[in-house]
Each structure stands twice: as structure tokens, then as C-alpha cells.
């Protein structure tokens, strides 16, 4: 076991521990994958790079297409594959939902970048 574990990026707690491939903070419950010296999730300026399901880099204001049917809580029908979403915003969302958007007929919601393709 290593004595030099990184502090929690969310609450800066020093009481982190390893659990399989993840680092865990017992104080705030944050779980993350420790950086391995590569910059695969960050760009040259240190900002996060978000890619769609086929590897295209997304940016604010892009138009994307949903690539698979999605179920929506509280809605009798979900979002169909092929639905176009215009003017997306990239955010640090909850549970991997990193796209904030407004879908016509459904309203505002968040999507995962793994279920969209840049149009």
C-alpha cells in the first residue's frame, strides 16, 4: 500500500484510500480514477475535452444527434434515436451527464456525451 495517496479533488481530504482501480474519499464519498501522468481528459490549456460517441470533440453551441433510444423518467415515450439537439452546453454534470441542452417536446435535460454524435 502506498503512503503517498493524493488528496480528494472535491473536499481536499487527506484520508483517501484505494479501492480496486478507484480512489475513494470517506468524508465526502467522492470516487475518481487517479491520473496516471497522461493528459487524456484534458486539453493543452488544462480544460476538459469532451468527445462524442465516435470520438469527435464537442464544444458549446454544437448540434448533436442522439444515437440510441433513451428512456426518460416521467414520460410515456422516450427520446428516439436520430433526434437532433441544437445549441448544447458542456457542463460538469452529475453521473457522467456532461451535456446540458433543451430537447423540443421534452424540455431542459442533461445527456451523456457517449449517447450523442456531432451533427
Short mmCIF file of N, CA, C and O in Angstrom, two decimals:
data_model
loop_
_atom_site.label_atom_id
_atom_site.label_comp_id
_atom_site.label_asym_id
_atom_site.label_seq_id
_atom_site.Cartn_x
_atom_site.Cartn_y
_atom_site.Cartn_z
N UNK A 1 0.84 -1.17 0.00
CA UNK A 1 0.00 0.00 0.00
C UNK A 1 0.89 1.23 0.00
O UNK A 1 1.83 1.33 0.76
N UNK A 2 0.56 2.19 -0.82
CA UNK A 2 1.35 3.40 -0.96
C UNK A 2 1.00 4.40 0.13
O UNK A 2 -0.15 4.58 0.48
N UNK A 3 2.02 5.06 0.65
CA UNK A 3 1.81 6.08 1.67
C UNK A 3 1.54 7.45 1.06
O UNK A 3 1.15 8.37 1.76
N UNK A 4 1.76 7.62 -0.23
CA UNK A 4 1.60 8.91 -0.89
C UNK A 4 0.34 8.94 -1.74
O UNK A 4 0.38 9.05 -2.96
N UNK A 5 -0.80 8.85 -1.11
CA UNK A 5 -2.07 8.90 -1.84
C UNK A 5 -2.48 10.36 -2.03
O UNK A 5 -2.29 11.18 -1.13
N UNK A 6 -3.06 10.69 -3.18
CA UNK A 6 -3.45 12.08 -3.44
C UNK A 6 -4.65 12.48 -2.58
O UNK A 6 -5.48 11.64 -2.23
N UNK A 7 -4.76 13.77 -2.27
CA UNK A 7 -5.95 14.23 -1.53
C UNK A 7 -7.18 14.23 -2.43
O UNK A 7 -7.06 14.21 -3.65
N UNK A 8 -8.33 14.28 -1.82
CA UNK A 8 -9.59 14.29 -2.57
C UNK A 8 -9.69 15.58 -3.39
O UNK A 8 -9.50 16.67 -2.85
N UNK A 9 -10.00 15.49 -4.69
CA UNK A 9 -10.11 16.70 -5.50
C UNK A 9 -11.36 17.53 -5.17
O UNK A 9 -11.41 18.70 -5.48
N UNK A 10 -12.35 16.93 -4.53
CA UNK A 10 -13.58 17.65 -4.22
C UNK A 10 -13.47 18.39 -2.88
O UNK A 10 -13.81 19.55 -2.78
N UNK A 11 -13.01 17.70 -1.82
CA UNK A 11 -13.01 18.32 -0.49
C UNK A 11 -11.61 18.47 0.10
O UNK A 11 -11.47 18.94 1.23
N UNK A 12 -10.58 18.04 -0.61
CA UNK A 12 -9.17 18.13 -0.19
C UNK A 12 -8.86 17.32 1.06
O UNK A 12 -7.92 17.62 1.78
N UNK A 13 -9.64 16.30 1.34
CA UNK A 13 -9.39 15.44 2.49
C UNK A 13 -8.13 14.61 2.27
O UNK A 13 -7.86 14.15 1.16
N UNK A 14 -7.37 14.39 3.31
CA UNK A 14 -6.15 13.60 3.21
C UNK A 14 -6.38 12.13 3.54
O UNK A 14 -5.47 11.33 3.48
N UNK A 15 -7.62 11.74 3.85
CA UNK A 15 -7.92 10.37 4.28
C UNK A 15 -8.43 9.50 3.13
O UNK A 15 -9.31 8.67 3.32
N UNK A 16 -7.89 9.66 1.94
CA UNK A 16 -8.33 8.87 0.79
C UNK A 16 -7.73 7.47 0.86
O UNK A 16 -6.72 7.25 1.52
N UNK A 17 -8.37 6.55 0.18
CA UNK A 17 -7.86 5.19 0.10
C UNK A 17 -8.18 4.60 -1.27
O UNK A 17 -9.02 5.10 -2.00
N UNK A 18 -7.47 3.53 -1.62
CA UNK A 18 -7.65 2.87 -2.91
C UNK A 18 -8.68 1.75 -2.78
O UNK A 18 -8.69 1.03 -1.79
N UNK A 19 -9.55 1.65 -3.80
CA UNK A 19 -10.49 0.55 -3.87
C UNK A 19 -10.49 0.08 -5.32
O UNK A 19 -11.06 0.73 -6.20
N UNK A 20 -9.83 -1.05 -5.58
CA UNK A 20 -9.60 -1.56 -6.93
C UNK A 20 -8.90 -0.49 -7.75
O UNK A 20 -7.82 -0.06 -7.39
N UNK A 21 -9.48 -0.02 -8.85
CA UNK A 21 -8.83 0.99 -9.70
C UNK A 21 -9.24 2.41 -9.33
O UNK A 21 -8.79 3.36 -9.94
N UNK A 22 -10.07 2.57 -8.30
CA UNK A 22 -10.58 3.89 -7.92
C UNK A 22 -9.92 4.40 -6.65
O UNK A 22 -9.44 3.62 -5.83
N UNK A 23 -9.94 5.70 -6.50
CA UNK A 23 -9.58 6.34 -5.23
C UNK A 23 -10.90 6.77 -4.59
O UNK A 23 -11.81 7.21 -5.29
N UNK A 24 -11.01 6.65 -3.27
CA UNK A 24 -12.26 6.93 -2.56
C UNK A 24 -11.98 7.87 -1.40
O UNK A 24 -10.98 7.73 -0.70
N UNK A 25 -12.88 8.84 -1.21
CA UNK A 25 -12.79 9.75 -0.07
C UNK A 25 -13.90 9.36 0.92
O UNK A 25 -15.08 9.43 0.57
N UNK A 26 -13.55 8.97 2.14
CA UNK A 26 -14.58 8.57 3.09
C UNK A 26 -15.36 9.75 3.67
O UNK A 26 -16.45 9.57 4.20
N UNK A 27 -14.84 10.97 3.54
CA UNK A 27 -15.52 12.13 4.11
C UNK A 27 -16.66 12.64 3.24
O UNK A 27 -17.74 12.94 3.73
N UNK A 28 -16.42 12.75 1.92
CA UNK A 28 -17.48 13.28 1.04
C UNK A 28 -18.07 12.22 0.12
O UNK A 28 -19.04 12.47 -0.58
N UNK A 29 -17.47 11.02 0.08
CA UNK A 29 -17.99 9.95 -0.76
C UNK A 29 -17.57 10.03 -2.21
O UNK A 29 -18.06 9.27 -3.03
N UNK A 30 -16.66 10.93 -2.55
CA UNK A 30 -16.21 11.09 -3.93
C UNK A 30 -15.37 9.89 -4.35
O UNK A 30 -14.56 9.38 -3.58
N UNK A 31 -15.59 9.41 -5.58
CA UNK A 31 -14.78 8.34 -6.17
C UNK A 31 -14.22 8.85 -7.48
O UNK A 31 -14.93 9.47 -8.26
N UNK A 32 -12.95 8.59 -7.76
CA UNK A 32 -12.33 9.05 -9.00
C UNK A 32 -11.22 8.12 -9.40
O UNK A 32 -10.71 7.35 -8.60
N UNK A 33 -10.84 8.20 -10.68
CA UNK A 33 -9.72 7.43 -11.21
C UNK A 33 -8.50 8.31 -11.09
O UNK A 33 -8.50 9.44 -11.57
N UNK A 34 -7.46 7.85 -10.42
CA UNK A 34 -6.27 8.69 -10.27
C UNK A 34 -5.58 8.93 -11.62
O UNK A 34 -5.58 8.06 -12.48
N UNK A 35 -5.04 10.14 -11.79
CA UNK A 35 -4.34 10.50 -13.02
C UNK A 35 -3.05 9.70 -13.10
O UNK A 35 -2.35 9.53 -12.11
N UNK A 36 -2.74 9.21 -14.30
CA UNK A 36 -1.55 8.40 -14.47
C UNK A 36 -0.49 9.14 -15.26
O UNK A 36 0.21 8.56 -16.06
N UNK A 37 -0.41 10.45 -15.09
CA UNK A 37 0.63 11.23 -15.75
C UNK A 37 0.28 11.64 -17.17
O UNK A 37 0.96 12.45 -17.75
N UNK A 38 -0.78 11.08 -17.74
CA UNK A 38 -1.18 11.44 -19.10
C UNK A 38 -2.23 12.53 -19.07
O UNK A 38 -2.88 12.75 -18.07
N UNK A 39 -2.40 13.18 -20.20
CA UNK A 39 -3.39 14.26 -20.29
C UNK A 39 -4.51 13.83 -21.23
O UNK A 39 -4.86 14.54 -22.15
N UNK A 40 -5.08 12.62 -21.00
CA UNK A 40 -6.09 12.13 -21.91
C UNK A 40 -7.43 12.82 -21.74
O UNK A 40 -8.22 12.87 -22.67
N UNK A 41 -7.75 13.35 -20.59
CA UNK A 41 -9.03 14.02 -20.36
C UNK A 41 -8.91 15.54 -20.37
O UNK A 41 -9.89 16.23 -20.18
N UNK A 42 -7.72 16.05 -20.55
CA UNK A 42 -7.54 17.50 -20.53
C UNK A 42 -6.90 17.97 -21.81
O UNK A 42 -6.16 17.25 -22.45
N UNK A 43 -7.18 19.19 -22.17
CA UNK A 43 -6.60 19.79 -23.36
C UNK A 43 -5.29 20.47 -23.01
O UNK A 43 -4.75 20.34 -21.93
N UNK A 44 -4.77 21.24 -23.94
CA UNK A 44 -3.50 21.91 -23.74
C UNK A 44 -3.59 22.97 -22.66
O UNK A 44 -2.64 23.22 -21.94
N UNK A 45 -4.75 23.60 -22.50
CA UNK A 45 -4.90 24.67 -21.52
C UNK A 45 -5.37 24.13 -20.17
O UNK A 45 -5.69 24.91 -19.29
N UNK A 46 -5.45 22.81 -20.01
CA UNK A 46 -5.88 22.24 -18.75
C UNK A 46 -7.39 22.09 -18.63
O UNK A 46 -7.89 21.66 -17.62
N UNK A 47 -8.12 22.43 -19.68
CA UNK A 47 -9.57 22.28 -19.63
C UNK A 47 -9.95 20.88 -20.11
O UNK A 47 -9.20 20.22 -20.82
N UNK A 48 -11.12 20.43 -19.70
CA UNK A 48 -11.58 19.09 -20.01
C UNK A 48 -12.05 19.01 -21.47
O UNK A 48 -12.76 19.88 -21.94
N UNK A 49 -11.67 17.95 -22.15
CA UNK A 49 -12.09 17.72 -23.52
C UNK A 49 -13.19 16.67 -23.50
O UNK A 49 -13.00 15.58 -22.99
N UNK A 50 -14.35 17.02 -24.05
CA UNK A 50 -15.48 16.09 -24.08
C UNK A 50 -15.68 15.63 -25.51
O UNK A 50 -15.78 16.44 -26.43
N UNK A 51 -15.73 14.30 -25.70
CA UNK A 51 -15.86 13.72 -27.03
C UNK A 51 -17.19 12.99 -27.13
O UNK A 51 -17.72 12.48 -26.15
N UNK A 52 -17.72 12.93 -28.36
CA UNK A 52 -18.98 12.22 -28.59
C UNK A 52 -18.73 10.72 -28.72
O UNK A 52 -17.61 10.24 -28.48
N UNK A 53 -19.75 9.97 -29.11
CA UNK A 53 -19.65 8.51 -29.16
C UNK A 53 -18.67 7.99 -30.20
O UNK A 53 -18.20 6.87 -30.09
N UNK A 54 -18.34 8.80 -31.21
CA UNK A 54 -17.40 8.36 -32.23
C UNK A 54 -16.04 9.06 -32.13
O UNK A 54 -15.18 8.85 -32.97
N UNK A 55 -15.85 9.88 -31.12
CA UNK A 55 -14.55 10.50 -30.88
C UNK A 55 -14.39 11.93 -31.35
O UNK A 55 -13.30 12.49 -31.24
N UNK A 56 -15.44 12.55 -31.87
CA UNK A 56 -15.35 13.96 -32.26
C UNK A 56 -15.37 14.84 -31.02
O UNK A 56 -16.13 14.59 -30.08
N UNK A 57 -14.57 15.89 -31.01
CA UNK A 57 -14.52 16.81 -29.88
C UNK A 57 -15.73 17.73 -29.93
O UNK A 57 -16.04 18.32 -30.97
N UNK A 58 -16.45 17.83 -28.82
CA UNK A 58 -17.64 18.67 -28.73
C UNK A 58 -17.29 20.02 -28.13
O UNK A 58 -16.36 20.12 -27.33
N UNK A 59 -18.05 21.05 -28.51
CA UNK A 59 -17.87 22.37 -27.92
C UNK A 59 -19.24 23.01 -27.72
O UNK A 59 -20.24 22.53 -28.28
N UNK A 60 -19.30 24.07 -26.93
CA UNK A 60 -20.55 24.77 -26.67
C UNK A 60 -21.17 25.26 -27.98
O UNK A 60 -20.46 25.76 -28.86
N UNK A 61 -22.49 25.12 -28.11
CA UNK A 61 -23.19 25.59 -29.28
C UNK A 61 -23.31 24.59 -30.42
O UNK A 61 -23.95 24.86 -31.42
N UNK A 62 -22.68 23.43 -30.29
CA UNK A 62 -22.75 22.41 -31.33
C UNK A 62 -24.16 21.82 -31.44
O UNK A 62 -24.96 21.90 -30.52
N UNK A 63 -24.43 21.21 -32.58
CA UNK A 63 -25.65 20.44 -32.79
C UNK A 63 -25.26 18.97 -32.79
O UNK A 63 -24.30 18.59 -33.46
N UNK A 64 -25.98 18.15 -32.02
CA UNK A 64 -25.68 16.73 -31.92
C UNK A 64 -26.93 15.92 -32.24
O UNK A 64 -28.05 16.43 -32.20
N UNK A 65 -26.72 14.65 -32.56
CA UNK A 65 -27.81 13.72 -32.83
C UNK A 65 -27.73 12.58 -31.82
O UNK A 65 -26.64 12.03 -31.58
N UNK A 66 -28.85 12.21 -31.24
CA UNK A 66 -28.91 11.10 -30.29
C UNK A 66 -28.75 9.81 -31.08
O UNK A 66 -29.44 9.59 -32.07
N UNK A 67 -27.83 8.92 -30.65
CA UNK A 67 -27.53 7.71 -31.42
C UNK A 67 -28.27 6.48 -30.92
O UNK A 67 -28.26 5.45 -31.60
N UNK A 68 -28.90 6.53 -29.75
CA UNK A 68 -29.68 5.39 -29.30
C UNK A 68 -30.90 5.89 -28.53
O UNK A 68 -30.89 7.00 -27.99
N UNK A 69 -31.95 5.10 -28.53
CA UNK A 69 -33.19 5.48 -27.85
C UNK A 69 -32.94 5.59 -26.35
O UNK A 69 -32.25 4.75 -25.76
N UNK A 70 -33.48 6.64 -25.73
CA UNK A 70 -33.27 6.89 -24.31
C UNK A 70 -34.61 6.92 -23.59
O UNK A 70 -35.57 7.52 -24.06
N UNK A 71 -34.65 6.28 -22.43
CA UNK A 71 -35.84 6.35 -21.59
C UNK A 71 -35.77 7.61 -20.76
O UNK A 71 -34.70 7.99 -20.30
N UNK A 72 -36.92 8.26 -20.54
CA UNK A 72 -36.98 9.48 -19.76
C UNK A 72 -37.96 9.26 -18.62
O UNK A 72 -39.11 8.88 -18.87
N UNK A 73 -37.52 9.48 -17.40
CA UNK A 73 -38.40 9.33 -16.24
C UNK A 73 -39.58 10.29 -16.35
O UNK A 73 -39.42 11.45 -16.67
N UNK A 74 -40.77 9.78 -16.06
CA UNK A 74 -41.95 10.62 -16.06
C UNK A 74 -42.54 10.86 -17.44
O UNK A 74 -43.49 11.62 -17.57
N UNK A 75 -41.99 10.24 -18.45
CA UNK A 75 -42.50 10.43 -19.81
C UNK A 75 -42.92 9.07 -20.36
O UNK A 75 -42.17 8.10 -20.25
N UNK A 76 -44.11 8.99 -20.97
CA UNK A 76 -44.55 7.71 -21.53
C UNK A 76 -43.69 7.26 -22.72
O UNK A 76 -43.53 6.08 -22.95
N UNK A 77 -43.14 8.21 -23.45
CA UNK A 77 -42.25 7.87 -24.56
C UNK A 77 -40.89 8.50 -24.28
O UNK A 77 -40.79 9.53 -23.64
N UNK A 78 -39.86 7.86 -24.75
CA UNK A 78 -38.51 8.38 -24.53
C UNK A 78 -38.05 9.23 -25.69
O UNK A 78 -38.84 9.67 -26.52
N UNK A 79 -36.77 9.45 -25.74
CA UNK A 79 -36.15 10.19 -26.84
C UNK A 79 -35.72 9.18 -27.88
O UNK A 79 -34.98 8.24 -27.58
N UNK A 80 -36.17 9.35 -29.10
CA UNK A 80 -35.87 8.41 -30.17
C UNK A 80 -34.46 8.63 -30.72
O UNK A 80 -33.96 9.75 -30.71
N UNK A 81 -33.86 7.56 -31.21
CA UNK A 81 -32.57 7.67 -31.87
C UNK A 81 -32.75 8.53 -33.12
O UNK A 81 -33.75 8.43 -33.82
N UNK A 82 -31.81 9.42 -33.37
CA UNK A 82 -31.89 10.30 -34.52
C UNK A 82 -32.42 11.69 -34.19
O UNK A 82 -32.45 12.55 -35.06
N UNK A 83 -32.82 11.90 -32.93
CA UNK A 83 -33.32 13.22 -32.52
C UNK A 83 -32.17 14.21 -32.52
O UNK A 83 -31.11 13.96 -31.96
N UNK A 84 -32.37 15.35 -33.19
CA UNK A 84 -31.34 16.39 -33.22
C UNK A 84 -31.50 17.31 -32.03
O UNK A 84 -32.61 17.70 -31.68
N UNK A 85 -30.38 17.65 -31.41
CA UNK A 85 -30.35 18.57 -30.28
C UNK A 85 -29.45 19.72 -30.67
O UNK A 85 -28.27 19.53 -30.97
N UNK A 86 -29.99 20.93 -30.65
CA UNK A 86 -29.24 22.11 -31.07
C UNK A 86 -28.75 22.91 -29.87
O UNK A 86 -29.36 22.88 -28.81
N UNK A 87 -27.66 23.61 -30.08
CA UNK A 87 -27.13 24.57 -29.10
C UNK A 87 -26.87 23.94 -27.74
O UNK A 87 -27.45 24.34 -26.73
N UNK A 88 -25.98 22.95 -27.69
CA UNK A 88 -25.66 22.28 -26.43
C UNK A 88 -24.70 23.12 -25.61
O UNK A 88 -24.00 23.99 -26.15
N UNK A 89 -24.68 22.88 -24.30
CA UNK A 89 -23.71 23.49 -23.39
C UNK A 89 -22.98 22.37 -22.66
O UNK A 89 -23.62 21.45 -22.16
N UNK A 90 -21.67 22.45 -22.59
CA UNK A 90 -20.88 21.44 -21.89
C UNK A 90 -20.75 21.84 -20.42
O UNK A 90 -20.39 22.98 -20.12
N UNK A 91 -21.05 20.91 -19.53
CA UNK A 91 -21.02 21.17 -18.10
C UNK A 91 -20.35 20.01 -17.38
O UNK A 91 -20.17 18.93 -17.94
N UNK A 92 -19.99 20.23 -16.12
CA UNK A 92 -19.54 19.14 -15.26
C UNK A 92 -20.77 18.65 -14.52
O UNK A 92 -21.07 19.10 -13.42
N UNK A 93 -21.50 17.77 -15.14
CA UNK A 93 -22.77 17.31 -14.58
C UNK A 93 -22.62 16.19 -13.59
O UNK A 93 -21.52 15.79 -13.21
N UNK A 94 -23.75 15.65 -13.20
CA UNK A 94 -23.80 14.56 -12.22
C UNK A 94 -23.88 13.23 -12.97
O UNK A 94 -24.57 13.12 -13.98
N UNK A 95 -23.16 12.23 -12.49
CA UNK A 95 -23.24 10.87 -13.02
C UNK A 95 -22.81 10.75 -14.48
O UNK A 95 -23.38 9.98 -15.24
N UNK A 96 -21.88 11.56 -14.94
CA UNK A 96 -21.40 11.48 -16.30
C UNK A 96 -22.24 12.25 -17.31
O UNK A 96 -21.96 12.20 -18.51
N UNK A 97 -23.27 12.92 -16.87
CA UNK A 97 -24.09 13.73 -17.77
C UNK A 97 -23.37 15.06 -17.99
O UNK A 97 -23.40 15.93 -17.15
N UNK A 98 -22.69 15.18 -19.13
CA UNK A 98 -21.85 16.35 -19.35
C UNK A 98 -22.36 17.29 -20.44
O UNK A 98 -21.67 18.21 -20.83
N UNK A 99 -23.58 17.07 -20.91
CA UNK A 99 -24.19 17.97 -21.90
C UNK A 99 -25.50 18.50 -21.32
O UNK A 99 -26.36 17.73 -20.91
N UNK A 100 -25.62 19.81 -21.29
CA UNK A 100 -26.85 20.47 -20.84
C UNK A 100 -27.53 20.99 -22.10
O UNK A 100 -26.90 21.66 -22.92
N UNK A 101 -28.81 20.66 -22.28
CA UNK A 101 -29.48 21.03 -23.53
C UNK A 101 -30.98 21.17 -23.31
O UNK A 101 -31.50 20.91 -22.23
N UNK A 102 -31.65 21.58 -24.36
CA UNK A 102 -33.11 21.66 -24.37
C UNK A 102 -33.58 20.86 -25.58
O UNK A 102 -33.22 21.17 -26.72
N UNK A 103 -34.39 19.82 -25.31
CA UNK A 103 -34.90 18.97 -26.37
C UNK A 103 -36.36 19.31 -26.61
O UNK A 103 -37.15 19.32 -25.66
N UNK A 104 -36.68 19.61 -27.85
CA UNK A 104 -38.04 20.01 -28.18
C UNK A 104 -39.01 18.87 -27.87
O UNK A 104 -38.79 17.72 -28.24
N UNK A 105 -40.05 19.19 -27.13
CA UNK A 105 -41.03 18.19 -26.72
C UNK A 105 -40.77 17.60 -25.35
O UNK A 105 -41.63 16.96 -24.77
N UNK A 106 -39.54 17.79 -24.83
CA UNK A 106 -39.18 17.27 -23.52
C UNK A 106 -38.75 18.37 -22.56
O UNK A 106 -38.92 18.24 -21.37
N UNK A 107 -38.13 19.41 -23.07
CA UNK A 107 -37.66 20.50 -22.22
C UNK A 107 -36.19 20.36 -21.89
O UNK A 107 -35.46 19.60 -22.51
N UNK A 108 -35.75 21.09 -20.85
CA UNK A 108 -34.33 21.06 -20.49
C UNK A 108 -33.94 19.73 -19.84
O UNK A 108 -34.71 19.17 -19.07
N UNK A 109 -32.77 19.22 -20.20
CA UNK A 109 -32.26 18.00 -19.59
C UNK A 109 -30.77 17.88 -19.84
O UNK A 109 -30.20 18.67 -20.58
N UNK A 110 -30.18 16.90 -19.19
CA UNK A 110 -28.76 16.63 -19.37
C UNK A 110 -28.58 15.28 -20.04
O UNK A 110 -29.33 14.34 -19.77
N UNK A 111 -27.58 15.19 -20.92
CA UNK A 111 -27.28 13.96 -21.65
C UNK A 111 -25.84 13.58 -21.42
O UNK A 111 -25.00 14.41 -21.07
N UNK A 112 -25.55 12.32 -21.64
CA UNK A 112 -24.15 11.85 -21.61
C UNK A 112 -23.58 11.98 -23.03
O UNK A 112 -24.28 11.75 -24.02
N UNK A 113 -22.32 12.34 -23.10
CA UNK A 113 -21.69 12.50 -24.41
C UNK A 113 -21.55 11.16 -25.14
O UNK A 113 -21.40 11.14 -26.35
N UNK A 114 -21.63 10.05 -24.43
CA UNK A 114 -21.50 8.74 -25.04
C UNK A 114 -22.73 8.32 -25.83
O UNK A 114 -22.69 7.30 -26.53
N UNK A 115 -23.83 9.06 -25.75
CA UNK A 115 -25.05 8.70 -26.48
C UNK A 115 -25.39 9.70 -27.58
O UNK A 115 -26.49 9.66 -28.13
N UNK A 116 -24.45 10.58 -27.92
CA UNK A 116 -24.70 11.55 -28.98
C UNK A 116 -23.57 11.51 -29.99
O UNK A 116 -22.47 11.03 -29.72
N UNK A 117 -23.88 12.01 -31.19
CA UNK A 117 -22.89 12.14 -32.26
C UNK A 117 -22.98 13.54 -32.82
O UNK A 117 -24.09 14.06 -33.03
N UNK A 118 -21.84 14.16 -33.07
CA UNK A 118 -21.83 15.52 -33.61
C UNK A 118 -22.45 15.51 -35.00
O UNK A 118 -22.14 14.69 -35.83
N UNK A 119 -23.37 16.47 -35.21
CA UNK A 119 -24.08 16.52 -36.49
C UNK A 119 -23.32 17.36 -37.50
O UNK A 119 -22.51 18.16 -37.20
#
